[in-house]
Amino acid sequence: MRPLPPVPTGDLPVVVIAGRPNVGKSTLFNRLVGRRQALVADTPGVTRDRKEGVALVRGRHIRLIDTAGLEEAAPDSLFGRMRASSESAVQEADLILFCIDARAGITPADEHFAQWVRRQNRPVLLIANKAEGRQGTAAALEAYALGLGDPLGLSAEHGDGVTDLMWEIAERLPPEKVEEEEEAWTPEPELSEEEEIRPTGPLKVTIVGRPNAGKSTLLNTLLGEERMITGPEPGLTRDSIAVTLHDGDDTFEIVDTAGLRKKARIDETLEKMSVSASIEALKMAEVAVLVLDATLGVHEQDLQIARLIEREGRACVLALNKWDAVEDRTATRKAILDRLSISLAQMRGVPVVTFSALTGSAVHKLLPAVRDAWTVWNARVPTGALNRWFEEMLERHQPPLVDGRRLKLRYMTQVKARPPTFVVFGTRAEQMPDDYKRYLVNGLREEFDLPGVPIRLQTRGTKNPYANN
């Protein structure tokens, strides 16, 4: 089957969902994109950073943006920064979906922000959400008082009226751009073994770490804009936010995640949802960027996150943030790497990038390191070279005795990449002790230059025809 071409989000019309907190903006966002992409909870202010997705509306793709609730607050406060982020999204909108809660009726906040939206000189579609039943429909009529045109009553939670909404959105979008000559899309050709391996689509990167390590500040610096809400308060990021970044010949899809704390400290339902979203984002990644606060060193929770990266089989780049505040850099770097190598052997040789996300110093080194880690993660070792090395390893240290009999290991092959996975075949190979597996894995990492990526070593035994005689 021919693969479908990717949707070019950069040229899509932008539709922004705006309104005060807790009117159902994220529920509507999920309904339009067709999946639970944004966190939803019965708590005001769940959404803090604006979240983007692609929705198909009457045969046309749109770039849909979910924003934080509009609230009156001081500019330097958390809610003030959230409002600034929402206002920034509205500035680039081709259409604004202004949402109110029909069950709650028109509030002073609705009136205030409706006036603000009118001043933006953008097309607006008024949405009266939570308009289930007769009572909701009657309440939706009150929205005429906002002066934003005819309100459209719907229920994002139950899907009532969403079909009508799609029609209304499609009619209000700017005309499609017609290209003079449209080139047919063709899939990427297969590369020969001699050619360099390159991503066929966006290289998927997930930024993980403990709260307040500087993950969102790092993403903002990479993008060159205040895309994520940042500040001194730990745990600002609640949802996993994906952005696309073009850097030279490569395109990166980078996901910023909520900080991962110790499991014993996670008690709120909303935080559990945030952690689940972070773990799901990690599972979808190709490379994980583990951000550490270099001034604090490695904590046990950092090691737990590193183990999670290894268990999921992702490539990893260790990002030491706040490097400008470190006094003894040589000792700090050595202490961090020693702790990792002792506690997590699979992270041995992991690429390390030191920078200051706040000032932007040396941040430019991160994406090349991500690209290199991805290349190692995709590495394939030729079978001939692999088995020549395997014979040397067997001669250097014979396979161990198990139950008084020596294992007979015959050959090895690589069965897959992403991460590199090898299988050893031989009589009773499945009984190979863990220390001999570590011996082979360490040798693979050193001989074939596979630093910092998980290496999977599996065994396949051969049947002995005389075993039952």
Short mmCIF file of C-alpha atoms in Angstrom, two decimals:
data_model
loop_
_atom_site.label_atom_id
_atom_site.label_comp_id
_atom_site.label_asym_id
_atom_site.label_seq_id
_atom_site.Cartn_x
_atom_site.Cartn_y
_atom_site.Cartn_z
CA MET A 1 0.00 0.00 0.00
CA ARG A 2 1.33 3.42 -0.94
CA PRO A 3 1.98 5.58 2.16
CA LEU A 4 -0.01 8.78 2.50
CA PRO A 5 1.82 12.07 2.12
CA PRO A 6 2.36 14.10 5.28
CA VAL A 7 0.09 17.08 5.94
CA PRO A 8 2.12 20.33 5.56
CA THR A 9 0.97 22.21 8.67
CA GLY A 10 2.86 25.38 7.80
CA ASP A 11 0.44 26.37 5.01
CA LEU A 12 -2.81 25.39 6.72
CA PRO A 13 -5.45 27.94 7.81
CA VAL A 14 -5.24 28.59 11.57
CA VAL A 15 -8.34 28.17 13.74
CA VAL A 16 -7.97 29.21 17.41
CA ILE A 17 -10.30 28.15 20.23
CA ALA A 18 -10.53 30.90 22.85
CA GLY A 19 -12.65 31.82 25.86
CA ARG A 20 -12.58 32.01 29.62
CA PRO A 21 -11.52 28.94 31.68
CA ASN A 22 -13.66 25.80 32.00
CA VAL A 23 -16.02 26.39 29.07
CA GLY A 24 -14.96 23.16 27.32
CA LYS A 25 -12.31 24.42 24.89
CA SER A 26 -10.06 21.35 25.23
CA THR A 27 -13.04 18.99 24.91
CA LEU A 28 -13.99 20.75 21.68
CA PHE A 29 -10.37 20.59 20.49
CA ASN A 30 -10.28 16.81 21.07
CA ARG A 31 -13.61 16.39 19.31
CA LEU A 32 -12.42 18.25 16.19
CA VAL A 33 -9.02 16.54 15.93
CA GLY A 34 -10.69 13.18 16.49
CA ARG A 35 -8.71 11.94 19.48
CA ARG A 36 -7.91 12.76 23.11
CA GLN A 37 -4.90 14.92 22.39
CA ALA A 38 -5.46 17.57 25.06
CA LEU A 39 -5.86 16.93 28.79
CA VAL A 40 -9.43 17.36 30.00
CA ALA A 41 -10.54 17.55 33.63
CA ASP A 42 -13.39 19.16 35.57
CA THR A 43 -11.01 21.79 36.91
CA PRO A 44 -10.61 25.39 35.69
CA GLY A 45 -7.27 26.24 34.10
CA VAL A 46 -6.14 22.73 33.07
CA THR A 47 -4.75 24.07 29.78
CA ARG A 48 -1.76 26.36 30.25
CA ASP A 49 0.27 26.09 27.06
CA ARG A 50 -1.45 26.34 23.72
CA LYS A 51 -1.75 22.96 22.03
CA GLU A 52 -1.85 22.39 18.28
CA GLY A 53 -3.35 19.65 16.14
CA VAL A 54 -4.51 19.03 12.58
CA ALA A 55 -8.25 18.59 11.98
CA LEU A 56 -10.07 17.62 8.81
CA VAL A 57 -13.08 19.87 8.23
CA ARG A 58 -15.26 19.12 5.21
CA GLY A 59 -12.36 17.78 3.17
CA ARG A 60 -9.95 20.53 4.19
CA HIS A 61 -7.18 20.34 6.77
CA ILE A 62 -6.88 23.10 9.36
CA ARG A 63 -4.31 23.88 12.02
CA LEU A 64 -6.34 23.91 15.24
CA ILE A 65 -4.99 25.63 18.38
CA ASP A 66 -6.33 25.11 21.90
CA THR A 67 -5.49 27.98 24.25
CA ALA A 68 -5.45 28.67 27.96
CA GLY A 69 -8.50 30.36 29.45
CA LEU A 70 -8.57 34.14 29.13
CA GLU A 71 -8.37 35.76 32.57
CA GLU A 72 -7.63 39.23 33.92
CA ALA A 73 -4.29 39.04 35.74
CA ALA A 74 -1.03 40.92 36.24
CA PRO A 75 1.33 40.42 33.27
CA ASP A 76 4.08 38.85 35.43
CA SER A 77 1.77 36.36 37.14
CA LEU A 78 1.18 32.81 35.90
CA PHE A 79 -2.31 33.65 34.62
CA GLY A 80 -0.97 36.80 32.99
CA ARG A 81 1.65 34.75 31.11
CA MET A 82 -1.04 32.24 30.11
CA ARG A 83 -3.21 35.06 28.76
CA ALA A 84 -0.27 36.50 26.79
CA SER A 85 0.27 33.09 25.17
CA SER A 86 -3.41 32.87 24.21
CA GLU A 87 -3.37 36.41 22.81
CA SER A 88 -0.31 35.53 20.74
CA ALA A 89 -2.19 32.58 19.20
CA VAL A 90 -5.19 34.79 18.40
CA GLN A 91 -2.95 37.21 16.50
CA GLU A 92 -2.18 34.55 13.86
CA ALA A 93 -5.73 33.16 13.61
CA ASP A 94 -7.68 32.99 10.36
CA LEU A 95 -10.77 32.18 12.46
CA ILE A 96 -11.49 32.43 16.19
CA LEU A 97 -13.90 30.01 17.86
CA PHE A 98 -15.02 32.03 20.90
CA CYS A 99 -16.53 29.63 23.45
CA ILE A 100 -18.93 30.25 26.29
CA ASP A 101 -20.65 27.89 28.73
CA ALA A 102 -24.38 27.93 27.85
CA ARG A 103 -25.33 26.34 31.16
CA ALA A 104 -23.59 29.07 33.14
CA GLY A 105 -25.03 31.88 31.04
CA ILE A 106 -23.20 35.06 30.06
CA THR A 107 -20.65 36.11 32.69
CA PRO A 108 -18.85 39.45 33.07
CA ALA A 109 -15.67 37.68 31.92
CA ASP A 110 -17.42 36.56 28.72
CA GLU A 111 -18.54 40.11 28.04
CA HIS A 112 -15.08 41.54 28.73
CA PHE A 113 -13.22 39.14 26.46
CA ALA A 114 -15.90 39.30 23.75
CA GLN A 115 -15.16 43.01 23.50
CA TRP A 116 -11.44 42.23 23.29
CA VAL A 117 -12.00 39.63 20.55
CA ARG A 118 -14.03 42.12 18.49
CA ARG A 119 -11.06 44.50 18.52
CA GLN A 120 -8.73 41.84 17.03
CA ASN A 121 -10.22 42.27 13.52
CA ARG A 122 -10.37 38.53 12.99
CA PRO A 123 -13.35 36.44 11.82
CA VAL A 124 -15.16 35.07 14.89
CA LEU A 125 -17.57 32.17 15.29
CA LEU A 126 -19.45 32.23 18.60
CA ILE A 127 -19.78 28.79 20.21
CA ALA A 128 -22.32 28.17 23.01
CA ASN A 129 -20.93 24.93 24.42
CA LYS A 130 -22.67 22.59 26.88
CA ALA A 131 -26.01 23.41 25.21
CA GLU A 132 -27.55 19.97 25.79
CA GLY A 133 -31.33 19.73 25.77
CA ARG A 134 -33.96 22.46 25.66
CA GLN A 135 -32.56 24.34 28.61
CA GLY A 136 -29.14 24.55 26.98
CA THR A 137 -30.60 25.69 23.67
CA ALA A 138 -32.56 28.45 25.37
CA ALA A 139 -29.48 29.55 27.31
CA ALA A 140 -27.46 29.68 24.07
CA LEU A 141 -29.76 32.41 22.78
CA GLU A 142 -28.47 34.73 25.51
CA ALA A 143 -25.14 34.80 23.68
CA TYR A 144 -26.58 37.25 21.11
CA ALA A 145 -25.89 39.91 23.73
CA LEU A 146 -22.13 39.51 23.15
CA GLY A 147 -22.37 41.12 19.71
CA LEU A 148 -20.38 38.38 17.98
CA GLY A 149 -23.11 37.25 15.60
CA ASP A 150 -25.30 34.16 15.69
CA PRO A 151 -24.28 31.71 18.41
CA LEU A 152 -23.94 28.05 17.47
CA GLY A 153 -25.21 25.78 20.26
CA LEU A 154 -23.47 22.43 20.65
CA SER A 155 -22.18 19.87 23.13
CA ALA A 156 -18.51 19.08 22.60
CA GLU A 157 -18.68 16.33 25.24
CA HIS A 158 -21.52 14.44 23.53
CA GLY A 159 -20.81 15.50 19.93
CA ASP A 160 -24.19 17.23 19.41
CA GLY A 161 -23.94 20.02 16.83
CA VAL A 162 -20.28 19.34 15.93
CA THR A 163 -21.22 18.45 12.33
CA ASP A 164 -22.89 21.86 11.94
CA LEU A 165 -19.80 23.47 13.45
CA MET A 166 -17.59 21.87 10.80
CA TRP A 167 -19.78 23.32 8.05
CA GLU A 168 -19.61 26.78 9.65
CA ILE A 169 -15.82 26.60 10.00
CA ALA A 170 -15.39 25.51 6.37
CA GLU A 171 -17.48 28.42 5.11
CA ARG A 172 -15.46 30.98 7.06
CA LEU A 173 -11.98 29.80 6.09
CA PRO A 174 -9.92 31.87 3.62
CA PRO A 175 -9.86 30.52 0.04
CA GLU A 176 -7.43 27.71 -0.65
CA LYS A 177 -4.20 28.67 -2.39
CA VAL A 178 -4.02 27.28 -5.90
CA GLU A 179 -0.54 26.26 -6.99
CA GLU A 180 0.38 26.95 -10.59
CA GLU A 181 1.90 23.53 -11.01
CA GLU A 182 1.27 20.83 -8.44
CA GLU A 183 3.94 18.17 -8.20
CA ALA A 184 2.87 14.61 -7.50
CA TRP A 185 4.00 13.36 -4.11
CA THR A 186 6.19 10.29 -4.17
CA PRO A 187 7.53 8.33 -1.20
CA GLU A 188 11.21 8.54 -0.32
CA PRO A 189 13.35 6.05 -2.29
CA GLU A 190 15.05 3.27 -0.36
CA LEU A 191 18.67 4.02 0.50
CA SER A 192 21.55 1.73 -0.30
CA GLU A 193 23.82 0.51 2.50
CA GLU A 194 26.52 2.96 1.41
CA GLU A 195 24.25 5.99 1.74
CA GLU A 196 23.78 7.83 5.02
CA ILE A 197 20.60 6.95 6.91
CA ARG A 198 18.30 9.94 7.18
CA PRO A 199 14.80 10.35 8.61
CA THR A 200 12.00 9.97 6.06
CA GLY A 201 9.72 12.20 8.16
CA PRO A 202 10.04 14.49 11.17
CA LEU A 203 12.57 13.16 13.69
CA LYS A 204 10.47 12.63 16.82
CA VAL A 205 12.05 14.06 19.97
CA THR A 206 10.61 14.13 23.48
CA ILE A 207 12.00 16.39 26.22
CA VAL A 208 11.75 14.76 29.66
CA GLY A 209 13.03 15.46 33.15
CA ARG A 210 12.06 16.47 36.65
CA PRO A 211 9.95 19.59 37.30
CA ASN A 212 11.77 22.93 36.99
CA ALA A 213 14.77 21.50 35.13
CA GLY A 214 14.21 24.01 32.31
CA LYS A 215 12.48 21.86 29.68
CA SER A 216 10.02 24.51 28.49
CA THR A 217 12.65 27.25 28.53
CA LEU A 218 14.81 25.00 26.35
CA LEU A 219 12.01 24.54 23.83
CA ASN A 220 11.32 28.28 23.72
CA THR A 221 15.01 28.95 23.06
CA LEU A 222 15.11 26.37 20.27
CA LEU A 223 12.05 27.95 18.65
CA GLY A 224 13.17 31.53 19.21
CA GLU A 225 9.79 32.49 20.68
CA GLU A 226 7.84 32.30 23.93
CA ARG A 227 5.82 29.26 22.85
CA MET A 228 5.66 27.62 26.29
CA ILE A 229 4.65 29.15 29.62
CA THR A 230 7.74 29.43 31.81
CA GLY A 231 8.51 30.83 35.24
CA PRO A 232 9.95 30.03 38.66
CA GLU A 233 6.94 27.92 39.65
CA PRO A 234 7.69 24.18 39.32
CA GLY A 235 5.29 22.01 37.33
CA LEU A 236 3.97 24.71 34.99
CA THR A 237 3.69 22.33 32.03
CA ARG A 238 0.74 19.96 32.44
CA ASP A 239 0.16 18.53 28.99
CA SER A 240 2.53 17.21 26.34
CA ILE A 241 2.94 19.94 23.71
CA ALA A 242 4.30 19.11 20.24
CA VAL A 243 5.93 21.66 17.93
CA THR A 244 7.72 21.33 14.60
CA LEU A 245 11.15 22.82 14.06
CA HIS A 246 13.19 22.95 10.84
CA ASP A 247 16.96 22.90 11.29
CA GLY A 248 19.07 22.66 8.16
CA ASP A 249 18.15 19.52 6.22
CA ASP A 250 16.14 17.92 9.03
CA THR A 251 12.69 18.50 10.52
CA PHE A 252 12.18 17.79 14.21
CA GLU A 253 8.87 17.17 15.94
CA ILE A 254 9.68 18.13 19.53
CA VAL A 255 7.37 17.33 22.43
CA ASP A 256 7.70 19.18 25.74
CA THR A 257 6.35 17.14 28.64
CA ALA A 258 5.26 17.67 32.22
CA GLY A 259 7.94 17.14 34.86
CA LEU A 260 8.09 13.61 36.27
CA ARG A 261 8.16 13.43 40.06
CA LYS A 262 8.47 10.46 42.38
CA LYS A 263 5.43 8.23 42.14
CA ALA A 264 4.76 8.50 45.88
CA ARG A 265 4.30 12.26 45.55
CA ILE A 266 1.74 12.07 42.75
CA ASP A 267 -1.71 12.13 44.32
CA GLU A 268 -3.85 14.51 42.27
CA THR A 269 -5.85 13.09 39.38
CA LEU A 270 -4.72 15.89 37.08
CA GLU A 271 -1.05 15.25 37.80
CA LYS A 272 -1.54 11.54 37.15
CA MET A 273 -2.99 12.45 33.77
CA SER A 274 0.01 14.71 33.08
CA VAL A 275 2.45 11.92 33.93
CA SER A 276 0.56 9.48 31.71
CA ALA A 277 0.73 11.98 28.83
CA SER A 278 4.49 12.35 29.37
CA ILE A 279 5.06 8.60 29.29
CA GLU A 280 2.91 8.22 26.17
CA ALA A 281 4.94 10.96 24.48
CA LEU A 282 8.15 9.11 25.38
CA LYS A 283 6.81 5.90 23.86
CA MET A 284 6.17 7.73 20.58
CA ALA A 285 9.65 9.32 20.52
CA GLU A 286 12.75 8.22 18.65
CA VAL A 287 15.14 10.30 20.76
CA ALA A 288 14.59 11.37 24.37
CA VAL A 289 16.33 14.50 25.64
CA LEU A 290 16.80 14.06 29.39
CA VAL A 291 17.16 17.53 30.89
CA LEU A 292 19.02 17.81 34.20
CA ASP A 293 19.60 20.85 36.36
CA ALA A 294 23.41 20.76 36.35
CA THR A 295 23.59 22.77 39.58
CA LEU A 296 21.76 19.96 41.44
CA GLY A 297 23.50 16.94 39.90
CA VAL A 298 21.80 13.57 39.40
CA HIS A 299 18.92 12.67 41.70
CA GLU A 300 17.31 9.27 42.06
CA GLN A 301 14.31 10.48 40.06
CA ASP A 302 16.63 11.40 37.17
CA LEU A 303 17.90 7.81 37.22
CA GLN A 304 14.33 6.51 37.22
CA ILE A 305 13.56 8.59 34.13
CA ALA A 306 16.75 7.32 32.47
CA ARG A 307 15.68 3.74 33.23
CA LEU A 308 12.30 4.47 31.67
CA ILE A 309 14.02 5.74 28.51
CA GLU A 310 16.14 2.58 28.38
CA ARG A 311 13.16 0.30 29.01
CA GLU A 312 11.25 1.93 26.14
CA GLY A 313 14.27 1.45 23.89
CA ARG A 314 14.70 5.12 22.96
CA ALA A 315 17.93 6.86 22.00
CA CYS A 316 18.96 9.43 24.60
CA VAL A 317 20.79 12.74 24.79
CA LEU A 318 21.73 14.03 28.24
CA ALA A 319 21.10 17.78 28.41
CA LEU A 320 22.83 19.54 31.32
CA ASN A 321 20.99 22.84 31.73
CA LYS A 322 22.03 25.88 33.79
CA TRP A 323 25.66 25.13 32.94
CA ASP A 324 26.53 28.82 33.27
CA ALA A 325 25.81 28.57 37.02
CA VAL A 326 28.16 25.59 37.58
CA GLU A 327 31.44 26.51 39.26
CA ASP A 328 33.55 23.34 38.87
CA ARG A 329 32.40 22.10 35.48
CA THR A 330 34.93 19.29 35.10
CA ALA A 331 34.04 17.74 38.45
CA THR A 332 30.31 18.20 37.89
CA ARG A 333 30.37 16.53 34.49
CA LYS A 334 32.45 13.62 35.81
CA ALA A 335 30.18 13.12 38.83
CA ILE A 336 27.05 13.01 36.66
CA LEU A 337 28.50 10.57 34.12
CA ASP A 338 29.98 8.35 36.84
CA ARG A 339 26.61 8.15 38.59
CA LEU A 340 24.91 7.20 35.33
CA SER A 341 27.48 4.58 34.34
CA ILE A 342 27.33 2.93 37.77
CA SER A 343 23.56 2.98 38.12
CA LEU A 344 22.61 2.40 34.48
CA ALA A 345 25.14 0.56 32.31
CA GLN A 346 22.98 0.94 29.19
CA MET A 347 23.52 4.71 29.34
CA ARG A 348 27.29 4.29 29.05
CA GLY A 349 28.60 6.66 26.41
CA VAL A 350 25.38 8.69 26.21
CA PRO A 351 26.02 11.99 24.38
CA VAL A 352 26.13 14.98 26.70
CA VAL A 353 25.31 18.58 25.80
CA THR A 354 25.92 21.42 28.25
CA PHE A 355 24.14 24.74 27.83
CA SER A 356 22.06 27.49 29.41
CA ALA A 357 18.48 27.45 28.15
CA LEU A 358 17.81 30.83 29.78
CA THR A 359 20.63 32.70 28.00
CA GLY A 360 20.70 30.47 24.92
CA SER A 361 24.40 29.74 25.34
CA ALA A 362 25.43 26.53 23.47
CA VAL A 363 21.80 25.45 22.88
CA HIS A 364 22.66 25.17 19.17
CA LYS A 365 24.66 22.00 19.98
CA LEU A 366 21.58 20.05 21.04
CA LEU A 367 19.90 19.22 17.73
CA PRO A 368 23.11 17.95 16.06
CA ALA A 369 23.59 15.68 19.09
CA VAL A 370 20.00 14.46 18.71
CA ARG A 371 20.65 13.74 15.04
CA ASP A 372 23.80 11.75 15.89
CA ALA A 373 21.99 9.75 18.59
CA TRP A 374 19.21 8.94 16.10
CA THR A 375 21.83 7.67 13.62
CA VAL A 376 23.35 5.32 16.22
CA TRP A 377 19.86 4.15 17.21
CA ASN A 378 19.25 3.18 13.57
CA ALA A 379 22.64 1.49 13.11
CA ARG A 380 22.96 -1.90 11.42
CA VAL A 381 26.06 -4.09 11.71
CA PRO A 382 26.98 -6.26 8.69
CA THR A 383 26.59 -9.97 9.52
CA GLY A 384 30.11 -10.85 8.37
CA ALA A 385 31.82 -8.26 10.55
CA LEU A 386 29.53 -9.15 13.44
CA ASN A 387 30.45 -12.85 13.40
CA ARG A 388 34.18 -12.21 12.97
CA TRP A 389 33.99 -10.10 16.11
CA PHE A 390 31.83 -12.76 17.81
CA GLU A 391 34.45 -15.46 17.20
CA GLU A 392 37.14 -13.23 18.70
CA MET A 393 35.00 -12.63 21.77
CA LEU A 394 34.45 -16.37 22.22
CA GLU A 395 38.19 -17.02 21.97
CA ARG A 396 38.99 -14.25 24.42
CA HIS A 397 36.53 -15.56 27.01
CA GLN A 398 34.98 -18.97 26.48
CA PRO A 399 31.26 -19.37 27.06
CA PRO A 400 30.61 -20.33 30.68
CA LEU A 401 29.80 -23.73 32.15
CA VAL A 402 26.13 -24.24 33.01
CA ASP A 403 25.24 -27.35 35.03
CA GLY A 404 28.73 -28.68 34.36
CA ARG A 405 28.48 -28.33 30.57
CA ARG A 406 29.88 -25.51 28.45
CA LEU A 407 27.49 -23.55 26.27
CA LYS A 408 28.09 -23.93 22.55
CA LEU A 409 27.45 -20.55 20.95
CA ARG A 410 27.54 -20.73 17.16
CA TYR A 411 26.75 -17.39 15.52
CA MET A 412 25.09 -14.00 15.96
CA THR A 413 22.90 -11.77 13.77
CA GLN A 414 21.23 -8.39 14.08
CA VAL A 415 17.48 -8.80 13.70
CA LYS A 416 16.44 -5.14 13.93
CA ALA A 417 17.50 -1.59 14.66
CA ARG A 418 15.69 1.12 16.66
CA PRO A 419 17.25 0.07 19.07
CA PRO A 420 19.98 -2.30 17.81
CA THR A 421 18.81 -5.84 18.62
CA PHE A 422 20.97 -8.96 18.24
CA VAL A 423 20.30 -12.68 18.58
CA VAL A 424 22.89 -15.32 19.62
CA PHE A 425 22.23 -18.85 18.38
CA GLY A 426 23.71 -22.00 19.91
CA THR A 427 23.10 -25.12 21.95
CA ARG A 428 21.42 -24.09 25.23
CA ALA A 429 22.08 -20.44 24.37
CA GLU A 430 18.95 -19.52 26.31
CA GLN A 431 20.83 -20.47 29.50
CA MET A 432 23.49 -17.81 28.98
CA PRO A 433 24.20 -16.02 32.31
CA ASP A 434 23.60 -12.29 32.58
CA ASP A 435 27.26 -11.46 33.18
CA TYR A 436 28.26 -13.08 29.87
CA LYS A 437 25.46 -11.14 28.14
CA ARG A 438 26.87 -7.93 29.61
CA TYR A 439 30.33 -8.95 28.34
CA LEU A 440 28.96 -9.28 24.79
CA VAL A 441 26.85 -6.11 24.97
CA ASN A 442 29.81 -4.03 26.19
CA GLY A 443 31.91 -5.49 23.40
CA LEU A 444 29.25 -4.63 20.80
CA ARG A 445 29.04 -1.07 22.08
CA GLU A 446 32.81 -0.60 21.92
CA GLU A 447 33.59 -2.44 18.66
CA PHE A 448 30.77 -1.05 16.53
CA ASP A 449 30.55 2.43 18.07
CA LEU A 450 27.10 2.22 19.64
CA PRO A 451 27.38 4.65 22.57
CA GLY A 452 24.45 5.64 24.72
CA VAL A 453 21.68 3.61 23.06
CA PRO A 454 19.95 0.55 24.52
CA ILE A 455 21.29 -2.69 23.04
CA ARG A 456 19.01 -5.71 23.14
CA LEU A 457 20.65 -9.17 23.23
CA GLN A 458 18.39 -12.17 22.76
CA THR A 459 19.25 -15.89 22.66
CA ARG A 460 17.94 -18.84 20.66
CA GLY A 461 18.82 -22.39 21.67
CA THR A 462 19.04 -25.32 19.28
CA LYS A 463 17.43 -28.64 20.11
CA ASN A 464 19.68 -31.54 21.11
CA PRO A 465 18.38 -34.74 19.38
CA TYR A 466 19.86 -36.89 22.18
CA ALA A 467 18.46 -34.84 25.06
CA ASN A 468 15.67 -37.33 25.89
CA ASN A 469 17.64 -40.53 25.22
#
